[in-house]
Short mmCIF file of C-alpha atoms in Angstrom, two decimals:
data_model
loop_
_atom_site.label_atom_id
_atom_site.label_comp_id
_atom_site.label_asym_id
_atom_site.label_seq_id
_atom_site.Cartn_x
_atom_site.Cartn_y
_atom_site.Cartn_z
CA MET A 1 50.45 1.19 27.70
CA GLU A 2 47.74 0.56 30.28
CA GLU A 3 45.00 1.04 27.67
CA ASN A 4 46.62 -1.48 25.30
CA VAL A 5 47.08 -4.02 28.09
CA MET A 6 43.51 -3.56 29.30
CA LYS A 7 42.27 -4.22 25.80
CA SER A 8 44.23 -7.47 25.70
CA LEU A 9 43.02 -8.73 29.10
CA LYS A 10 39.96 -10.97 29.02
CA ILE A 11 36.84 -10.39 31.10
CA ASN A 12 37.44 -13.56 33.12
CA GLU A 13 40.96 -12.33 33.98
CA LEU A 14 39.60 -8.99 35.16
CA LYS A 15 36.97 -10.79 37.24
CA SER A 16 39.72 -12.92 38.81
CA ILE A 17 41.73 -9.84 39.81
CA ALA A 18 38.66 -8.14 41.29
CA CYS A 19 37.67 -11.28 43.21
CA ILE A 20 41.14 -11.77 44.70
CA ALA A 21 41.21 -8.10 45.69
CA SER A 22 37.85 -8.39 47.45
CA VAL A 23 38.76 -11.45 49.61
CA GLY A 24 42.55 -11.12 49.93
CA LYS A 25 43.20 -14.88 49.53
CA ILE A 26 43.77 -16.90 46.37
CA SER A 27 42.28 -20.04 47.94
CA THR A 28 39.01 -18.26 48.83
CA ALA A 29 38.86 -16.50 45.46
CA ALA A 30 39.48 -19.80 43.64
CA SER A 31 36.54 -21.39 45.47
CA MET A 32 34.29 -18.48 44.57
CA LEU A 33 35.35 -18.59 40.91
CA GLY A 34 34.97 -22.35 40.63
CA THR A 35 38.61 -23.12 39.88
CA SER A 36 41.62 -24.52 41.72
CA GLN A 37 44.04 -22.48 43.79
CA ALA A 38 46.93 -23.59 41.56
CA ASN A 39 45.16 -22.51 38.36
CA LEU A 40 44.24 -19.13 39.81
CA SER A 41 47.83 -18.58 41.05
CA ARG A 42 49.18 -19.36 37.57
CA LEU A 43 46.62 -17.03 35.99
CA LEU A 44 47.58 -14.17 38.31
CA SER A 45 51.30 -14.67 37.66
CA SER A 46 50.63 -14.73 33.90
CA ILE A 47 48.66 -11.47 34.08
CA GLU A 48 51.36 -9.72 36.11
CA THR A 49 54.02 -10.95 33.69
CA GLN A 50 51.98 -9.66 30.74
CA ILE A 51 51.51 -6.28 32.42
CA GLY A 52 55.07 -6.06 33.71
CA LEU A 53 53.89 -4.84 37.12
CA LYS A 54 52.81 -6.45 40.37
CA ILE A 55 49.13 -6.08 41.16
CA PHE A 56 49.39 -7.64 44.65
CA ASP A 57 51.95 -7.57 47.43
CA ARG A 58 52.24 -11.09 48.75
CA SER A 59 52.68 -12.17 52.35
CA THR A 60 52.51 -15.66 53.80
CA ARG A 61 48.87 -15.30 54.86
CA HIS A 62 47.31 -12.45 52.88
CA LEU A 63 47.38 -10.62 49.53
CA SER A 64 47.09 -6.86 49.46
CA LEU A 65 46.94 -4.55 46.50
CA SER A 66 50.18 -2.86 45.43
CA ASP A 67 50.17 0.85 44.70
CA PHE A 68 49.66 -0.03 41.05
CA GLY A 69 46.89 -2.48 42.00
CA GLU A 70 45.12 0.21 44.04
CA ALA A 71 45.08 2.48 40.97
CA LEU A 72 44.14 -0.36 38.61
CA LEU A 73 41.21 -1.84 40.56
CA PRO A 74 38.70 1.03 39.96
CA ARG A 75 39.38 0.80 36.24
CA ILE A 76 38.81 -2.96 36.28
CA GLN A 77 35.56 -2.46 38.17
CA HIS A 78 34.50 0.14 35.60
CA VAL A 79 35.15 -2.28 32.73
CA LEU A 80 33.29 -5.11 34.50
CA GLN A 81 30.31 -2.85 35.18
CA ALA A 82 30.25 -1.71 31.54
CA ASN A 83 30.38 -5.34 30.40
CA GLU A 84 27.49 -6.21 32.72
CA ASP A 85 25.49 -3.25 31.36
CA VAL A 86 26.07 -4.41 27.78
CA SER A 87 25.01 -7.96 28.65
CA HIS A 88 21.90 -6.69 30.39
CA PHE A 89 21.04 -4.48 27.42
CA ILE A 90 21.41 -7.40 24.98
CA ASP A 91 19.23 -9.66 27.14
CA SER A 92 16.58 -6.99 27.50
CA TYR A 93 16.65 -6.23 23.79
CA LYS A 94 16.19 -9.89 22.91
CA GLU A 95 13.72 -10.93 25.60
CA LYS A 96 11.32 -8.05 26.18
CA PRO A 97 8.52 -7.44 23.66
CA ILE A 98 9.10 -3.69 23.71
CA GLY A 99 9.97 -1.38 20.85
CA HIS A 100 9.06 -0.79 17.22
CA VAL A 101 8.34 -3.18 14.33
CA THR A 102 7.92 -2.24 10.67
CA ILE A 103 5.67 -4.35 8.42
CA ALA A 104 5.66 -3.84 4.65
CA ALA A 105 3.05 -5.14 2.21
CA PRO A 106 1.15 -4.20 -0.94
CA LEU A 107 -1.62 -1.75 -0.12
CA GLY A 108 -4.41 -4.31 -0.46
CA ALA A 109 -2.64 -6.65 1.96
CA LEU A 110 -2.20 -3.74 4.41
CA VAL A 111 -5.96 -3.20 4.34
CA PHE A 112 -6.42 -6.87 5.22
CA LEU A 113 -3.84 -6.70 8.03
CA SER A 114 -5.41 -3.55 9.44
CA ARG A 115 -8.84 -5.16 9.49
CA TYR A 116 -8.15 -8.73 10.62
CA VAL A 117 -4.68 -8.90 12.22
CA MET A 118 -3.68 -5.57 13.78
CA PRO A 119 -6.51 -5.43 16.38
CA ALA A 120 -5.24 -8.65 18.02
CA ILE A 121 -1.64 -7.40 18.02
CA ALA A 122 -2.70 -4.09 19.57
CA ALA A 123 -4.66 -5.89 22.29
CA GLN A 124 -1.90 -8.31 23.29
CA HIS A 125 1.27 -6.25 22.80
CA LYS A 126 0.65 -2.75 24.07
CA ASP A 127 4.37 -1.94 24.38
CA ILE A 128 5.13 -2.62 20.71
CA SER A 129 4.51 0.12 18.16
CA ILE A 130 3.93 -0.78 14.51
CA SER A 131 4.67 0.98 11.22
CA LEU A 132 2.67 -0.24 8.20
CA VAL A 133 4.48 0.53 4.93
CA SER A 134 3.10 -0.08 1.45
CA TYR A 135 5.21 -1.08 -1.52
CA THR A 136 4.57 -1.76 -5.21
CA ILE A 137 5.99 -4.82 -6.94
CA ASP A 138 7.63 -4.25 -10.31
CA ILE A 139 6.99 -7.32 -12.45
CA ASP A 140 10.27 -6.68 -14.28
CA LYS A 141 12.26 -6.46 -11.03
CA MET A 142 10.84 -9.19 -8.85
CA ASP A 143 13.85 -9.23 -6.50
CA LEU A 144 11.80 -8.65 -3.35
CA VAL A 145 14.72 -7.07 -1.53
CA MET A 146 13.85 -6.22 2.06
CA PRO A 147 15.36 -2.89 3.14
CA PRO A 148 17.13 -3.05 6.52
CA GLU A 149 14.50 -0.84 8.17
CA TRP A 150 11.73 -3.36 7.41
CA ASP A 151 11.26 -6.22 9.90
CA LEU A 152 8.49 -8.18 8.15
CA MET A 153 7.27 -8.24 4.57
CA PHE A 154 4.20 -9.74 2.90
CA SER A 155 4.48 -11.05 -0.64
CA PHE A 156 2.54 -13.10 -3.15
CA SER A 157 5.72 -14.63 -4.56
CA MET A 158 8.89 -16.26 -3.24
CA PRO A 159 11.94 -14.03 -2.71
CA ARG A 160 15.19 -14.57 -4.56
CA ASP A 161 17.19 -13.45 -1.54
CA GLU A 162 18.33 -16.69 0.15
CA ASN A 163 18.85 -14.81 3.41
CA LEU A 164 15.11 -14.24 3.74
CA ILE A 165 12.81 -16.87 5.21
CA ALA A 166 9.50 -17.24 3.34
CA ARG A 167 6.66 -18.69 5.43
CA LYS A 168 3.45 -19.53 3.58
CA ILE A 169 0.63 -18.23 5.76
CA ALA A 170 -2.48 -18.06 3.58
CA LYS A 171 -4.19 -18.62 0.26
CA PHE A 172 -6.11 -15.65 -1.11
CA THR A 173 -8.92 -16.22 -3.59
CA MET A 174 -8.51 -14.11 -6.73
CA GLY A 175 -11.54 -13.24 -8.87
CA LEU A 176 -12.83 -10.99 -11.62
CA TYR A 177 -15.26 -8.18 -10.71
CA ALA A 178 -17.15 -5.31 -12.30
CA SER A 179 -20.09 -3.04 -11.54
CA PRO A 180 -23.59 -4.30 -12.48
CA ASP A 181 -24.09 -1.35 -14.87
CA PHE A 182 -20.82 -2.07 -16.64
CA MET A 183 -21.70 -5.72 -17.13
CA GLN A 184 -25.11 -4.78 -18.50
CA GLU A 185 -23.65 -2.31 -20.98
CA ASN A 186 -20.59 -4.42 -21.86
CA PRO A 187 -21.63 -8.09 -21.71
CA ILE A 188 -18.69 -10.51 -21.80
CA LYS A 189 -19.95 -13.96 -22.80
CA LYS A 190 -16.77 -16.02 -22.51
CA VAL A 191 -13.33 -15.70 -20.95
CA ASN A 192 -11.52 -15.31 -24.27
CA ASP A 193 -13.56 -12.15 -24.93
CA LEU A 194 -11.38 -10.45 -22.31
CA SER A 195 -8.33 -10.64 -24.57
CA ASN A 196 -10.15 -8.66 -27.27
CA SER A 197 -11.39 -5.93 -24.96
CA TYR A 198 -9.79 -2.79 -23.55
CA SER A 199 -12.18 -2.84 -20.61
CA CYS A 200 -9.69 -4.52 -18.24
CA ILE A 201 -8.18 -2.48 -15.41
CA LEU A 202 -4.50 -3.38 -15.24
CA LEU A 203 -2.17 -3.71 -12.24
CA ARG A 204 1.39 -2.48 -12.67
CA SER A 205 2.61 -5.42 -10.57
CA LEU A 206 1.40 -7.73 -13.35
CA GLY A 207 2.90 -5.71 -16.19
CA GLU A 208 2.65 -2.20 -17.62
CA SER A 209 1.51 -2.87 -21.21
CA TYR A 210 -0.65 -5.91 -20.43
CA ASN A 211 -1.55 -8.32 -17.62
CA ASN A 212 -1.74 -12.10 -17.43
CA TRP A 213 -4.78 -13.17 -15.40
CA SER A 214 -5.06 -16.73 -14.07
CA TYR A 215 -8.30 -18.65 -14.40
CA THR A 216 -9.53 -22.24 -14.29
CA ASP A 217 -10.62 -23.83 -17.57
CA SER A 218 -14.23 -24.93 -17.00
CA GLU A 219 -13.80 -27.99 -19.23
CA THR A 220 -10.39 -29.35 -18.20
CA GLY A 221 -10.00 -27.87 -14.69
CA GLU A 222 -6.55 -26.66 -15.72
CA VAL A 223 -5.28 -23.29 -14.46
CA LYS A 224 -4.47 -21.08 -17.44
CA ASN A 225 -3.46 -17.48 -18.10
CA ILE A 226 -5.14 -14.99 -20.39
CA LYS A 227 -3.37 -11.89 -21.72
CA VAL A 228 -5.48 -8.75 -21.29
CA ASN A 229 -5.14 -5.06 -22.14
CA GLY A 230 -6.80 -1.95 -20.81
CA LYS A 231 -6.92 1.85 -20.70
CA TYR A 232 -6.29 2.09 -16.95
CA LEU A 233 -3.11 1.09 -15.13
CA CYS A 234 -2.93 1.15 -11.31
CA ASP A 235 -0.04 0.74 -8.89
CA GLN A 236 -2.29 -0.86 -6.27
CA ALA A 237 -5.32 -3.16 -6.42
CA HIS A 238 -7.13 -0.80 -4.03
CA TYR A 239 -7.28 1.90 -6.71
CA ALA A 240 -8.20 -0.56 -9.43
CA VAL A 241 -11.19 -1.77 -7.41
CA GLU A 242 -12.43 1.81 -7.04
CA LEU A 243 -12.27 2.27 -10.82
CA ALA A 244 -14.33 -0.90 -11.24
CA ARG A 245 -16.89 0.43 -8.74
CA GLN A 246 -17.22 3.52 -10.90
CA GLY A 247 -18.09 1.37 -13.93
CA LEU A 248 -14.79 1.87 -15.77
CA GLY A 249 -13.96 -1.79 -16.37
CA VAL A 250 -13.32 -5.22 -14.88
CA VAL A 251 -10.72 -5.78 -12.18
CA TYR A 252 -8.72 -8.83 -11.11
CA ALA A 253 -8.52 -8.66 -7.32
CA PRO A 254 -8.51 -10.71 -4.10
CA LEU A 255 -11.95 -11.49 -2.70
CA PHE A 256 -11.27 -9.85 0.68
CA LEU A 257 -10.75 -6.51 -1.05
CA VAL A 258 -14.17 -6.53 -2.78
CA ARG A 259 -16.32 -8.52 -0.35
CA ASP A 260 -18.03 -5.43 1.11
CA ASP A 261 -18.67 -4.01 -2.37
CA ILE A 262 -20.25 -7.29 -3.47
CA GLU A 263 -22.51 -7.41 -0.42
CA LYS A 264 -23.60 -3.81 -1.05
CA GLY A 265 -24.24 -4.48 -4.74
CA TYR A 266 -21.50 -2.17 -6.03
CA LEU A 267 -19.66 -5.05 -7.73
CA VAL A 268 -20.57 -8.45 -9.11
CA SER A 269 -18.44 -11.49 -9.84
CA CYS A 270 -17.63 -12.17 -13.49
CA PHE A 271 -17.13 -15.80 -14.47
CA PRO A 272 -17.24 -16.99 -10.81
CA ASN A 273 -16.49 -20.60 -11.81
CA GLU A 274 -13.45 -19.76 -13.92
CA PHE A 275 -12.03 -16.83 -11.97
CA ASN A 276 -11.81 -18.47 -8.56
CA VAL A 277 -8.07 -19.10 -8.30
CA GLU A 278 -6.13 -19.30 -5.03
CA CYS A 279 -2.89 -17.34 -4.67
CA ASP A 280 -0.28 -18.14 -2.02
CA ALA A 281 0.73 -15.39 0.41
CA TYR A 282 4.08 -15.41 2.21
CA LEU A 283 5.44 -13.74 5.32
CA LEU A 284 9.10 -12.83 4.77
CA TYR A 285 11.62 -12.18 7.52
CA ARG A 286 15.29 -12.60 8.38
CA ASN A 287 16.80 -15.41 10.45
CA ARG A 288 14.90 -15.37 13.74
CA LYS A 289 18.01 -16.34 15.70
CA TYR A 290 19.29 -12.78 15.29
CA GLN A 291 15.96 -10.95 15.55
CA PRO A 292 14.94 -8.82 18.55
CA HIS A 293 12.36 -10.54 20.71
CA ARG A 294 9.69 -8.00 19.72
CA VAL A 295 10.00 -9.02 16.06
CA ASN A 296 9.72 -12.73 16.87
CA VAL A 297 6.67 -12.00 19.02
CA ILE A 298 4.96 -10.19 16.13
CA ILE A 299 5.85 -13.01 13.72
CA GLU A 300 4.16 -15.55 15.97
CA GLN A 301 1.15 -13.28 16.51
CA VAL A 302 0.68 -12.73 12.77
CA VAL A 303 0.96 -16.47 12.05
CA ALA A 304 -1.52 -17.25 14.86
CA GLN A 305 -4.03 -14.77 13.45
CA PHE A 306 -3.78 -16.22 9.97
CA ASN A 307 -4.17 -19.74 11.37
CA ASP A 308 -7.35 -18.61 13.11
CA ILE A 309 -8.64 -17.03 9.90
CA GLU A 310 -7.85 -20.22 7.97
CA SER A 311 -9.90 -22.16 10.52
CA GLN A 312 -12.83 -19.81 9.94
CA LYS A 313 -12.40 -20.29 6.22
CA ARG A 314 -12.64 -24.08 6.58
CA GLU A 315 -15.84 -23.61 8.58
CA ASN A 316 -17.32 -21.71 5.60
CA LYS A 317 -16.82 -18.37 7.33
CA ASN A 318 -14.82 -17.18 4.38
CA VAL A 319 -12.81 -14.06 5.10
CA TYR A 320 -10.74 -13.94 1.94
#
């Protein structure tokens, strides 16, 4: 019976009993609890009626615990201490930037994060550990479901899950690239030639049997798509770029992923005026109201880093 009653008693009622027991007077306890003596007396009578036992023996000047009250008080104190521990744990969990955060992104985006974003996070948040997880988008299943173990997710498209918040954080420049030797041996004079060639390196995220590549029409300025085929199909842009470096075809990839190869002469830009299309990148996460503080801290840090990179981009210090 005691267990059932204790479950039904509210924390404020237990605190009232403990306070009265500590001072021995309802008037003093009422002042400490911020209520009136009459209200506290009614509350105590209601509790004792609910229990069916007297907690205090009353005299004209002082309250003392009954035998039952003496046995009950340690249990009340235990419950109050446990409640305080839970409250402290919740506050610490929400307010201290300590713990683990998992970030998921396509492999190419993880390379970018590792190079331009993670060093700043590591420097400023030494008590937060990070897992970087790669994923592959299936063009036929573009649900972008975030598994519960992921805290943040990078995507180049909007999610269908209305419970996810999509924050646009960057625009990545997409282009067409190949090795100098490949271009010399397989000259492509106009964009439409790509649709008649099997020299394109395909990305599974854009389709398994063919890809649609976006480009800007040099005459109208309109963004169009061209359907291309190829002998090679890659799960990740990172692998596709390596195939292009080896002279096995042309690849459609973000500039940041090939910048070093261009500077070293391993790759050249094909149709730089046409294939210079910007693609939106989104940071996905759940409602921040219910996120641990460490996750919110990383969200703000990631956004700040991308804002800084965007500023460099506007100053012609193009990163991506």
